[in-house]
mmCIF file with all atom_site columns, C-alpha atoms in Angstrom:
data_model
loop_
_atom_site.group_PDB
_atom_site.id
_atom_site.type_symbol
_atom_site.label_atom_id
_atom_site.label_alt_id
_atom_site.label_comp_id
_atom_site.label_asym_id
_atom_site.label_entity_id
_atom_site.label_seq_id
_atom_site.pdbx_PDB_ins_code
_atom_site.Cartn_x
_atom_site.Cartn_y
_atom_site.Cartn_z
_atom_site.occupancy
_atom_site.B_iso_or_equiv
_atom_site.pdbx_formal_charge
_atom_site.auth_seq_id
_atom_site.auth_comp_id
_atom_site.auth_asym_id
_atom_site.auth_atom_id
_atom_site.pdbx_PDB_model_num
ATOM 1   C CA . MET J 1 1   ? -90.736 55.375 -26.141 1.00 46.00 ? 1   MET J CA 1
ATOM 2   C CA . TYR J 1 2   ? -90.650 56.905 -22.194 1.00 49.00 ? 2   TYR J CA 1
ATOM 3   C CA . GLU J 1 3   ? -87.736 59.632 -21.958 1.00 55.00 ? 3   GLU J CA 1
ATOM 4   C CA . VAL J 1 4   ? -87.106 61.681 -18.743 1.00 54.00 ? 4   VAL J CA 1
ATOM 5   C CA . CYS J 1 5   ? -86.001 64.743 -18.312 1.00 55.00 ? 5   CYS J CA 1
ATOM 6   C CA . CYS J 1 6   ? -84.646 68.109 -16.043 1.00 56.00 ? 6   CYS J CA 1
ATOM 7   C CA . SER J 1 7   ? -85.077 71.736 -16.105 1.00 50.00 ? 7   SER J CA 1
ATOM 8   C CA . ALA J 1 8   ? -81.485 73.039 -15.544 1.00 45.00 ? 8   ALA J CA 1
ATOM 9   C CA . ARG J 1 9   ? -81.646 76.047 -17.618 1.00 43.00 ? 9   ARG J CA 1
ATOM 10  C CA . SER J 1 10  ? -82.104 79.250 -16.638 1.00 34.00 ? 10  SER J CA 1
ATOM 11  C CA . VAL J 1 11  ? -83.949 79.916 -19.865 1.00 34.00 ? 11  VAL J CA 1
ATOM 12  C CA . SER J 1 12  ? -86.686 77.708 -22.045 1.00 33.00 ? 12  SER J CA 1
ATOM 13  C CA . PRO J 1 13  ? -84.625 76.996 -25.388 1.00 34.00 ? 13  PRO J CA 1
ATOM 14  C CA . MET J 1 14  ? -86.677 76.417 -28.212 1.00 33.00 ? 14  MET J CA 1
ATOM 15  C CA . ILE J 1 15  ? -84.931 74.512 -30.918 1.00 35.00 ? 15  ILE J CA 1
ATOM 16  C CA . ALA J 1 16  ? -86.325 74.975 -34.657 1.00 33.00 ? 16  ALA J CA 1
ATOM 17  C CA . LEU J 1 17  ? -86.132 71.387 -36.225 1.00 32.00 ? 17  LEU J CA 1
ATOM 18  C CA . SER J 1 18  ? -86.015 70.642 -40.036 1.00 32.00 ? 18  SER J CA 1
ATOM 19  C CA . SER J 1 19  ? -88.797 68.641 -41.208 1.00 30.00 ? 19  SER J CA 1
ATOM 20  C CA . ALA J 1 20  ? -88.921 64.752 -42.065 1.00 31.00 ? 20  ALA J CA 1
ATOM 21  C CA . THR J 1 21  ? -90.868 62.896 -44.775 1.00 32.00 ? 21  THR J CA 1
ATOM 22  C CA . ALA J 1 22  ? -94.389 61.463 -43.617 1.00 32.00 ? 22  ALA J CA 1
ATOM 23  C CA . GLY J 1 23  ? -94.045 57.776 -42.790 1.00 32.00 ? 23  GLY J CA 1
ATOM 24  C CA . THR J 1 24  ? -89.593 58.103 -42.437 1.00 31.00 ? 24  THR J CA 1
ATOM 25  C CA . ALA J 1 25  ? -87.557 57.608 -39.581 1.00 32.00 ? 25  ALA J CA 1
ATOM 26  C CA . VAL J 1 26  ? -85.569 60.063 -38.289 1.00 31.00 ? 26  VAL J CA 1
ATOM 27  C CA . SER J 1 27  ? -81.545 59.773 -37.594 1.00 33.00 ? 27  SER J CA 1
ATOM 28  C CA . ALA J 1 28  ? -80.186 63.198 -37.897 1.00 35.00 ? 28  ALA J CA 1
ATOM 29  C CA . PHE J 1 29  ? -81.608 67.207 -38.018 1.00 34.00 ? 29  PHE J CA 1
ATOM 30  C CA . ARG J 1 30  ? -80.993 70.724 -38.480 1.00 36.00 ? 30  ARG J CA 1
ATOM 31  C CA . VAL J 1 31  ? -80.465 73.212 -36.175 1.00 37.00 ? 31  VAL J CA 1
ATOM 32  C CA . PRO J 1 32  ? -79.531 75.794 -38.906 1.00 35.00 ? 32  PRO J CA 1
ATOM 33  C CA . VAL J 1 33  ? -80.265 78.995 -36.266 1.00 36.00 ? 33  VAL J CA 1
ATOM 34  C CA . VAL J 1 34  ? -81.379 77.951 -32.514 1.00 37.00 ? 34  VAL J CA 1
ATOM 35  C CA . GLN J 1 35  ? -83.649 80.815 -31.271 1.00 36.00 ? 35  GLN J CA 1
ATOM 36  C CA . ILE J 1 36  ? -83.971 81.138 -27.884 1.00 34.00 ? 36  ILE J CA 1
ATOM 37  C CA . VAL J 1 37  ? -86.663 82.992 -26.682 1.00 34.00 ? 37  VAL J CA 1
ATOM 38  C CA . ALA J 1 38  ? -86.859 83.793 -22.572 1.00 34.00 ? 38  ALA J CA 1
ATOM 39  C CA . GLN J 1 39  ? -89.503 86.337 -20.459 1.00 35.00 ? 39  GLN J CA 1
ATOM 40  C CA . PRO J 1 40  ? -87.575 89.960 -20.695 1.00 37.00 ? 40  PRO J CA 1
ATOM 41  C CA . ARG J 1 41  ? -84.967 90.380 -18.149 1.00 39.00 ? 41  ARG J CA 1
ATOM 42  C CA . GLU J 1 42  ? -87.431 93.155 -14.734 1.00 40.00 ? 42  GLU J CA 1
ATOM 43  C CA . ASN J 1 43  ? -86.366 97.338 -16.020 1.00 35.00 ? 43  ASN J CA 1
ATOM 44  C CA . THR J 1 44  ? -85.278 95.679 -19.777 1.00 35.00 ? 44  THR J CA 1
ATOM 45  C CA . LYS J 1 45  ? -87.809 96.941 -22.560 1.00 32.00 ? 45  LYS J CA 1
ATOM 46  C CA . GLY J 1 46  ? -87.157 94.362 -26.210 1.00 35.00 ? 46  GLY J CA 1
ATOM 47  C CA . GLN J 1 47  ? -85.422 91.759 -24.872 1.00 33.00 ? 47  GLN J CA 1
ATOM 48  C CA . TRP J 1 48  ? -87.437 89.422 -25.804 1.00 33.00 ? 48  TRP J CA 1
ATOM 49  C CA . GLY J 1 49  ? -84.998 86.789 -26.317 1.00 39.00 ? 49  GLY J CA 1
ATOM 50  C CA . LYS J 1 50  ? -82.094 86.246 -28.125 1.00 46.00 ? 50  LYS J CA 1
ATOM 51  C CA . GLN J 1 51  ? -80.066 83.902 -30.536 1.00 49.00 ? 51  GLN J CA 1
ATOM 52  C CA . LEU J 1 52  ? -78.262 81.039 -30.628 1.00 49.00 ? 52  LEU J CA 1
ATOM 53  C CA . LYS J 1 53  ? -75.857 81.464 -33.562 1.00 49.00 ? 53  LYS J CA 1
ATOM 54  C CA . GLU J 1 54  ? -74.259 78.001 -34.912 1.00 46.00 ? 54  GLU J CA 1
ATOM 55  C CA . TYR J 1 55  ? -70.324 78.242 -35.871 1.00 44.00 ? 55  TYR J CA 1
ATOM 56  C CA . ASP J 1 56  ? -71.005 75.467 -38.810 1.00 44.00 ? 56  ASP J CA 1
ATOM 57  C CA . PRO J 1 57  ? -72.580 75.904 -41.755 1.00 42.00 ? 57  PRO J CA 1
ATOM 58  C CA . ALA J 1 58  ? -76.345 76.021 -42.262 1.00 46.00 ? 58  ALA J CA 1
ATOM 59  C CA . THR J 1 59  ? -76.340 72.523 -43.659 1.00 52.00 ? 59  THR J CA 1
ATOM 60  C CA . THR J 1 60  ? -74.319 70.644 -41.133 1.00 64.00 ? 60  THR J CA 1
ATOM 61  C CA . GLN J 1 61  ? -76.569 67.588 -39.929 1.00 74.00 ? 61  GLN J CA 1
ATOM 62  C CA . TYR J 1 62  ? -76.796 67.136 -35.753 1.00 81.00 ? 62  TYR J CA 1
ATOM 63  C CA . LYS J 1 63  ? -78.326 63.274 -34.910 1.00 85.00 ? 63  LYS J CA 1
ATOM 64  C CA . GLN J 1 64  ? -78.604 66.057 -31.349 1.00 89.00 ? 64  GLN J CA 1
ATOM 65  C CA . VAL J 1 65  ? -78.253 68.736 -29.211 1.00 88.00 ? 65  VAL J CA 1
ATOM 66  C CA . SER J 1 66  ? -78.041 70.065 -26.234 1.00 91.00 ? 66  SER J CA 1
ATOM 67  C CA . ILE J 1 67  ? -78.288 73.877 -24.312 1.00 89.00 ? 67  ILE J CA 1
ATOM 68  C CA . TYR J 1 68  ? -77.349 75.185 -21.377 1.00 89.00 ? 68  TYR J CA 1
ATOM 69  C CA . THR J 1 69  ? -78.282 79.124 -21.845 1.00 85.00 ? 69  THR J CA 1
ATOM 70  C CA . ASP J 1 70  ? -76.196 80.914 -24.379 1.00 81.00 ? 70  ASP J CA 1
ATOM 71  C CA . PHE J 1 71  ? -74.344 77.748 -25.009 1.00 87.00 ? 71  PHE J CA 1
ATOM 72  C CA . GLY J 1 72  ? -74.664 74.856 -27.219 1.00 88.00 ? 72  GLY J CA 1
ATOM 73  C CA . ALA J 1 73  ? -73.499 71.983 -28.858 1.00 91.00 ? 73  ALA J CA 1
ATOM 74  C CA . GLY J 1 74  ? -74.790 69.528 -31.250 1.00 90.00 ? 74  GLY J CA 1
ATOM 75  C CA . LEU J 1 75  ? -73.335 66.108 -31.915 1.00 91.00 ? 75  LEU J CA 1
ATOM 76  C CA . ARG J 1 76  ? -72.741 65.822 -35.872 1.00 89.00 ? 76  ARG J CA 1
ATOM 77  C CA . ALA J 1 77  ? -74.196 63.102 -38.401 1.00 88.00 ? 77  ALA J CA 1
ATOM 78  C CA . ASP J 1 78  ? -70.460 61.609 -37.529 1.00 92.00 ? 78  ASP J CA 1
ATOM 79  C CA . GLY J 1 79  ? -70.123 61.715 -34.168 1.00 94.00 ? 79  GLY J CA 1
ATOM 80  C CA . SER J 1 80  ? -67.690 65.052 -33.870 1.00 95.00 ? 80  SER J CA 1
ATOM 81  C CA . ILE J 1 81  ? -69.024 67.947 -31.670 1.00 94.00 ? 81  ILE J CA 1
ATOM 82  C CA . GLY J 1 82  ? -70.564 71.012 -33.006 1.00 90.00 ? 82  GLY J CA 1
ATOM 83  C CA . LEU J 1 83  ? -70.464 74.249 -31.304 1.00 89.00 ? 83  LEU J CA 1
ATOM 84  C CA . PHE J 1 84  ? -72.804 77.299 -31.316 1.00 82.00 ? 84  PHE J CA 1
ATOM 85  C CA . GLY J 1 85  ? -73.807 80.277 -28.346 1.00 82.00 ? 85  GLY J CA 1
ATOM 86  C CA . SER J 1 86  ? -71.524 81.858 -26.682 1.00 84.00 ? 86  SER J CA 1
ATOM 87  C CA . THR J 1 87  ? -67.558 80.153 -26.507 1.00 85.00 ? 87  THR J CA 1
ATOM 88  C CA . ASP J 1 88  ? -64.369 81.547 -25.429 1.00 88.00 ? 88  ASP J CA 1
ATOM 89  C CA . SER J 1 89  ? -60.686 79.712 -25.457 1.00 89.00 ? 89  SER J CA 1
ATOM 90  C CA . GLN J 1 90  ? -61.636 77.592 -23.091 1.00 91.00 ? 90  GLN J CA 1
ATOM 91  C CA . THR J 1 91  ? -65.322 76.682 -24.298 1.00 88.00 ? 91  THR J CA 1
ATOM 92  C CA . SER J 1 92  ? -64.257 76.191 -28.109 1.00 90.00 ? 92  SER J CA 1
ATOM 93  C CA . GLN J 1 93  ? -61.627 73.770 -27.722 1.00 92.00 ? 93  GLN J CA 1
ATOM 94  C CA . VAL J 1 94  ? -64.104 70.602 -28.369 1.00 95.00 ? 94  VAL J CA 1
ATOM 95  C CA . PRO J 1 95  ? -62.816 66.941 -27.979 1.00 96.00 ? 95  PRO J CA 1
ATOM 96  C CA . THR J 1 96  ? -61.640 64.897 -30.810 1.00 94.00 ? 96  THR J CA 1
ATOM 97  C CA . GLY J 1 97  ? -64.644 62.195 -31.281 1.00 91.00 ? 97  GLY J CA 1
ATOM 98  C CA . PRO J 1 98  ? -66.789 60.131 -32.722 1.00 96.00 ? 98  PRO J CA 1
ATOM 99  C CA . PHE J 1 99  ? -69.597 60.415 -29.908 1.00 97.00 ? 99  PHE J CA 1
ATOM 100 C CA . SER J 1 100 ? -72.395 59.004 -29.428 1.00 96.00 ? 100 SER J CA 1
ATOM 101 C CA . ARG J 1 101 ? -74.097 61.384 -27.119 1.00 96.00 ? 101 ARG J CA 1
ATOM 102 C CA . ILE J 1 102 ? -72.916 65.002 -25.175 1.00 96.00 ? 102 ILE J CA 1
ATOM 103 C CA . SER J 1 103 ? -74.201 66.667 -22.519 1.00 96.00 ? 103 SER J CA 1
ATOM 104 C CA . VAL J 1 104 ? -73.493 70.643 -21.962 1.00 95.00 ? 104 VAL J CA 1
ATOM 105 C CA . GLY J 1 105 ? -73.975 72.458 -17.736 1.00 94.00 ? 105 GLY J CA 1
ATOM 106 C CA . HIS J 1 106 ? -72.145 75.793 -17.856 1.00 93.00 ? 106 HIS J CA 1
ATOM 107 C CA . ARG J 1 107 ? -70.154 76.470 -19.844 1.00 94.00 ? 107 ARG J CA 1
ATOM 108 C CA . PHE J 1 108 ? -68.369 73.008 -20.031 1.00 96.00 ? 108 PHE J CA 1
ATOM 109 C CA . GLY J 1 109 ? -69.344 69.782 -21.737 1.00 97.00 ? 109 GLY J CA 1
ATOM 110 C CA . VAL J 1 110 ? -69.484 66.432 -22.139 1.00 98.00 ? 110 VAL J CA 1
ATOM 111 C CA . ALA J 1 111 ? -69.233 63.615 -24.707 1.00 98.00 ? 111 ALA J CA 1
ATOM 112 C CA . LEU J 1 112 ? -69.892 59.783 -24.279 1.00 98.00 ? 112 LEU J CA 1
ATOM 113 C CA . ARG J 1 113 ? -67.363 58.161 -26.714 1.00 98.00 ? 113 ARG J CA 1
ATOM 114 C CA . LEU J 1 114 ? -67.874 55.297 -28.906 1.00 97.00 ? 114 LEU J CA 1
ATOM 115 C CA . ASP J 1 115 ? -66.369 52.598 -27.049 1.00 97.00 ? 115 ASP J CA 1
ATOM 116 C CA . GLY J 1 116 ? -68.074 53.897 -23.498 1.00 98.00 ? 116 GLY J CA 1
ATOM 117 C CA . SER J 1 117 ? -65.119 56.203 -22.104 1.00 98.00 ? 117 SER J CA 1
ATOM 118 C CA . LEU J 1 118 ? -66.184 60.112 -21.262 1.00 98.00 ? 118 LEU J CA 1
ATOM 119 C CA . ALA J 1 119 ? -64.701 63.717 -22.664 1.00 98.00 ? 119 ALA J CA 1
ATOM 120 C CA . ALA J 1 120 ? -65.164 66.969 -21.140 1.00 97.00 ? 120 ALA J CA 1
ATOM 121 C CA . TRP J 1 121 ? -63.894 70.275 -21.848 1.00 97.00 ? 121 TRP J CA 1
ATOM 122 C CA . GLY J 1 122 ? -64.833 73.853 -21.174 1.00 96.00 ? 122 GLY J CA 1
ATOM 123 C CA . HIS J 1 123 ? -63.533 75.498 -17.210 1.00 95.00 ? 123 HIS J CA 1
ATOM 124 C CA . SER J 1 124 ? -63.538 73.786 -14.299 1.00 93.00 ? 124 SER J CA 1
ATOM 125 C CA . GLU J 1 125 ? -64.279 76.213 -11.281 1.00 92.00 ? 125 GLU J CA 1
ATOM 126 C CA . SER J 1 126 ? -66.389 72.942 -9.582  1.00 91.00 ? 126 SER J CA 1
ATOM 127 C CA . GLY J 1 127 ? -64.850 69.815 -11.277 1.00 93.00 ? 127 GLY J CA 1
ATOM 128 C CA . GLN J 1 128 ? -67.223 69.676 -13.805 1.00 94.00 ? 128 GLN J CA 1
ATOM 129 C CA . THR J 1 129 ? -64.760 68.708 -16.268 1.00 96.00 ? 129 THR J CA 1
ATOM 130 C CA . GLN J 1 130 ? -62.670 66.098 -13.558 1.00 96.00 ? 130 GLN J CA 1
ATOM 131 C CA . ILE J 1 131 ? -64.991 62.854 -15.296 1.00 97.00 ? 131 ILE J CA 1
ATOM 132 C CA . PRO J 1 132 ? -64.638 59.907 -13.521 1.00 97.00 ? 132 PRO J CA 1
ATOM 133 C CA . SER J 1 133 ? -62.883 56.246 -15.309 1.00 97.00 ? 133 SER J CA 1
ATOM 134 C CA . GLY J 1 134 ? -64.423 53.400 -16.840 1.00 97.00 ? 134 GLY J CA 1
ATOM 135 C CA . GLN J 1 135 ? -66.734 52.664 -19.735 1.00 98.00 ? 135 GLN J CA 1
ATOM 136 C CA . PHE J 1 136 ? -70.418 54.253 -19.584 1.00 98.00 ? 136 PHE J CA 1
ATOM 137 C CA . VAL J 1 137 ? -73.778 54.430 -21.826 1.00 98.00 ? 137 VAL J CA 1
ATOM 138 C CA . ALA J 1 138 ? -75.470 57.174 -20.931 1.00 97.00 ? 138 ALA J CA 1
ATOM 139 C CA . VAL J 1 139 ? -73.974 61.138 -19.315 1.00 97.00 ? 139 VAL J CA 1
ATOM 140 C CA . GLU J 1 140 ? -76.308 64.061 -18.250 1.00 96.00 ? 140 GLU J CA 1
ATOM 141 C CA . THR J 1 141 ? -75.027 66.916 -16.647 1.00 96.00 ? 141 THR J CA 1
ATOM 142 C CA . GLY J 1 142 ? -76.549 69.923 -15.015 1.00 94.00 ? 142 GLY J CA 1
ATOM 143 C CA . PRO J 1 143 ? -74.785 73.330 -14.517 1.00 94.00 ? 143 PRO J CA 1
ATOM 144 C CA . ASP J 1 144 ? -72.129 72.155 -12.721 1.00 95.00 ? 144 ASP J CA 1
ATOM 145 C CA . PHE J 1 145 ? -71.895 68.110 -12.271 1.00 96.00 ? 145 PHE J CA 1
ATOM 146 C CA . GLY J 1 146 ? -72.476 64.969 -13.829 1.00 97.00 ? 146 GLY J CA 1
ATOM 147 C CA . LEU J 1 147 ? -74.337 61.543 -13.763 1.00 97.00 ? 147 LEU J CA 1
ATOM 148 C CA . ALA J 1 148 ? -73.017 58.824 -15.892 1.00 98.00 ? 148 ALA J CA 1
ATOM 149 C CA . LEU J 1 149 ? -74.224 55.559 -16.175 1.00 98.00 ? 149 LEU J CA 1
ATOM 150 C CA . ARG J 1 150 ? -72.029 52.574 -16.373 1.00 98.00 ? 150 ARG J CA 1
ATOM 151 C CA . PRO J 1 151 ? -72.833 48.603 -18.280 1.00 98.00 ? 151 PRO J CA 1
ATOM 152 C CA . ASN J 1 152 ? -74.508 47.890 -14.850 1.00 98.00 ? 152 ASN J CA 1
ATOM 153 C CA . ARG J 1 153 ? -76.839 50.462 -14.473 1.00 97.00 ? 153 ARG J CA 1
ATOM 154 C CA . LYS J 1 154 ? -74.985 51.871 -11.269 1.00 98.00 ? 154 LYS J CA 1
ATOM 155 C CA . ALA J 1 155 ? -74.540 56.141 -12.002 1.00 98.00 ? 155 ALA J CA 1
ATOM 156 C CA . VAL J 1 156 ? -71.927 57.776 -10.730 1.00 98.00 ? 156 VAL J CA 1
ATOM 157 C CA . TYR J 1 157 ? -71.411 61.803 -10.139 1.00 97.00 ? 157 TYR J CA 1
ATOM 158 C CA . TRP J 1 158 ? -69.215 63.452 -10.365 1.00 97.00 ? 158 TRP J CA 1
ATOM 159 C CA . GLY J 1 159 ? -68.897 67.604 -9.760  1.00 96.00 ? 159 GLY J CA 1
ATOM 160 C CA . PRO J 1 160 ? -69.064 69.605 -5.892  1.00 93.00 ? 160 PRO J CA 1
ATOM 161 C CA . THR J 1 161 ? -70.926 67.855 -3.178  1.00 88.00 ? 161 THR J CA 1
ATOM 162 C CA . LYS J 1 162 ? -73.516 70.491 -2.150  1.00 82.00 ? 162 LYS J CA 1
ATOM 163 C CA . ASN J 1 163 ? -77.323 70.296 -2.178  1.00 84.00 ? 163 ASN J CA 1
ATOM 164 C CA . GLY J 1 164 ? -77.307 66.707 -1.833  1.00 91.00 ? 164 GLY J CA 1
ATOM 165 C CA . VAL J 1 165 ? -77.432 65.990 -5.234  1.00 92.00 ? 165 VAL J CA 1
ATOM 166 C CA . GLN J 1 166 ? -74.071 63.949 -5.451  1.00 95.00 ? 166 GLN J CA 1
ATOM 167 C CA . ASN J 1 167 ? -75.805 60.964 -2.908  1.00 95.00 ? 167 ASN J CA 1
ATOM 168 C CA . VAL J 1 168 ? -76.854 59.301 -5.704  1.00 96.00 ? 168 VAL J CA 1
ATOM 169 C CA . PRO J 1 169 ? -79.046 56.566 -4.656  1.00 96.00 ? 169 PRO J CA 1
ATOM 170 C CA . ASP J 1 170 ? -77.795 52.731 -4.426  1.00 97.00 ? 170 ASP J CA 1
ATOM 171 C CA . VAL J 1 171 ? -80.368 51.698 -7.188  1.00 97.00 ? 171 VAL J CA 1
ATOM 172 C CA . ARG J 1 172 ? -79.884 50.917 -11.175 1.00 97.00 ? 172 ARG J CA 1
ATOM 173 C CA . PHE J 1 173 ? -81.933 53.143 -13.903 1.00 96.00 ? 173 PHE J CA 1
ATOM 174 C CA . ARG J 1 174 ? -82.822 53.114 -17.056 1.00 95.00 ? 174 ARG J CA 1
ATOM 175 C CA . GLN J 1 175 ? -81.498 56.883 -17.136 1.00 95.00 ? 175 GLN J CA 1
ATOM 176 C CA . VAL J 1 176 ? -80.816 59.632 -14.802 1.00 95.00 ? 176 VAL J CA 1
ATOM 177 C CA . ALA J 1 177 ? -81.420 63.567 -15.376 1.00 93.00 ? 177 ALA J CA 1
ATOM 178 C CA . CYS J 1 178 ? -79.796 66.279 -14.250 1.00 93.00 ? 178 CYS J CA 1
ATOM 179 C CA . GLY J 1 179 ? -82.077 69.153 -13.130 1.00 90.00 ? 179 GLY J CA 1
ATOM 180 C CA . GLN J 1 180 ? -80.338 72.995 -10.830 1.00 89.00 ? 180 GLN J CA 1
ATOM 181 C CA . SER J 1 181 ? -79.502 71.054 -8.310  1.00 91.00 ? 181 SER J CA 1
ATOM 182 C CA . PHE J 1 182 ? -81.170 67.524 -7.985  1.00 92.00 ? 182 PHE J CA 1
ATOM 183 C CA . ALA J 1 183 ? -81.984 65.085 -10.873 1.00 93.00 ? 183 ALA J CA 1
ATOM 184 C CA . ILE J 1 184 ? -84.065 62.597 -11.309 1.00 93.00 ? 184 ILE J CA 1
ATOM 185 C CA . GLY J 1 185 ? -83.761 58.990 -12.264 1.00 93.00 ? 185 GLY J CA 1
ATOM 186 C CA . LEU J 1 186 ? -86.172 55.766 -13.894 1.00 93.00 ? 186 LEU J CA 1
ATOM 187 C CA . LYS J 1 187 ? -84.954 52.855 -12.435 1.00 94.00 ? 187 LYS J CA 1
ATOM 188 C CA . LEU J 1 188 ? -85.271 49.786 -13.639 1.00 94.00 ? 188 LEU J CA 1
ATOM 189 C CA . ASP J 1 189 ? -88.543 48.623 -12.755 1.00 92.00 ? 189 ASP J CA 1
ATOM 190 C CA . GLY J 1 190 ? -90.744 51.998 -14.523 1.00 91.00 ? 190 GLY J CA 1
ATOM 191 C CA . SER J 1 191 ? -90.647 53.599 -10.867 1.00 90.00 ? 191 SER J CA 1
ATOM 192 C CA . LEU J 1 192 ? -89.374 57.366 -10.884 1.00 92.00 ? 192 LEU J CA 1
ATOM 193 C CA . ILE J 1 193 ? -86.974 58.369 -7.462  1.00 92.00 ? 193 ILE J CA 1
ATOM 194 C CA . ALA J 1 194 ? -85.771 61.620 -6.951  1.00 92.00 ? 194 ALA J CA 1
ATOM 195 C CA . TRP J 1 195 ? -83.193 63.070 -4.687  1.00 94.00 ? 195 TRP J CA 1
ATOM 196 C CA . GLY J 1 196 ? -80.880 66.803 -4.232  1.00 92.00 ? 196 GLY J CA 1
ATOM 197 C CA . ILE J 1 197 ? -82.765 69.854 -3.410  1.00 88.00 ? 197 ILE J CA 1
ATOM 198 C CA . GLN J 1 198 ? -85.472 71.736 -5.872  1.00 80.00 ? 198 GLN J CA 1
ATOM 199 C CA . PRO J 1 199 ? -85.560 75.287 -6.487  1.00 74.00 ? 199 PRO J CA 1
ATOM 200 C CA . SER J 1 200 ? -87.771 76.040 -3.695  1.00 76.00 ? 200 SER J CA 1
ATOM 201 C CA . GLY J 1 201 ? -85.063 74.018 -1.300  1.00 77.00 ? 201 GLY J CA 1
ATOM 202 C CA . SER J 1 202 ? -86.529 71.833 -0.441  1.00 76.00 ? 202 SER J CA 1
ATOM 203 C CA . THR J 1 203 ? -85.679 67.867 -0.993  1.00 76.00 ? 203 THR J CA 1
ATOM 204 C CA . VAL J 1 204 ? -89.488 65.901 -0.825  1.00 70.00 ? 204 VAL J CA 1
ATOM 205 C CA . PHE J 1 205 ? -90.257 65.274 -4.461  1.00 74.00 ? 205 PHE J CA 1
ATOM 206 C CA . SER J 1 206 ? -93.518 64.879 -5.547  1.00 74.00 ? 206 SER J CA 1
ATOM 207 C CA . LEU J 1 207 ? -93.091 62.788 -8.255  1.00 73.00 ? 207 LEU J CA 1
ATOM 208 C CA . PRO J 1 208 ? -96.426 59.869 -10.079 1.00 72.00 ? 208 PRO J CA 1
ATOM 209 C CA . SER J 1 209 ? -96.072 56.783 -8.413  1.00 69.00 ? 209 SER J CA 1
ATOM 210 C CA . PHE J 1 210 ? -96.721 54.721 -12.469 1.00 58.00 ? 210 PHE J CA 1
ATOM 211 C CA . LEU J 1 211 ? -94.731 53.261 -14.253 1.00 61.00 ? 211 LEU J CA 1
ATOM 212 C CA . ILE J 1 212 ? -92.994 53.749 -16.911 1.00 55.00 ? 212 ILE J CA 1
#
């Protein structure tokens, strides 16, 4: 199974997952401590990384984890949400599940309910928690925006109207992924398409031409 992903993170997260018995399917994993490792900032010493310590017991099992810089959320085996890292009065108010998928951005998160509706929590200075109504089959978030796929595989955008990332192509997707100010979609025919602005400022994306 192939998956498309973008790095919308200002650091590269490294997640320590528990090992599974050989030959068995992995349906959940443990994240007792998530370690984020980053290059030190200029003129600082010893700042080679920081830990995202979870709020749940170390025995908590997660089916999925989503991290943005120092804020993270995990989807427990029962479909509820656990938080770790830096939270405040808004980011800590998680909605009640169960959920099938979660994705977090800068101080906000979005979750996909079992009935296909979306739930959001956290800060919404750019409208990032003003989620669309209706049913969806997948959800992804950037730093301050979100994309979700409807059952017909068309993508819906919400968040600020900037950088062109809101101009979602009118095609059907297998999957979408969000970057800092751009997004990439895997179309039904296996080809890739991107839109928005790259970190370099370019709106031209060099994507592989092979089909996935």
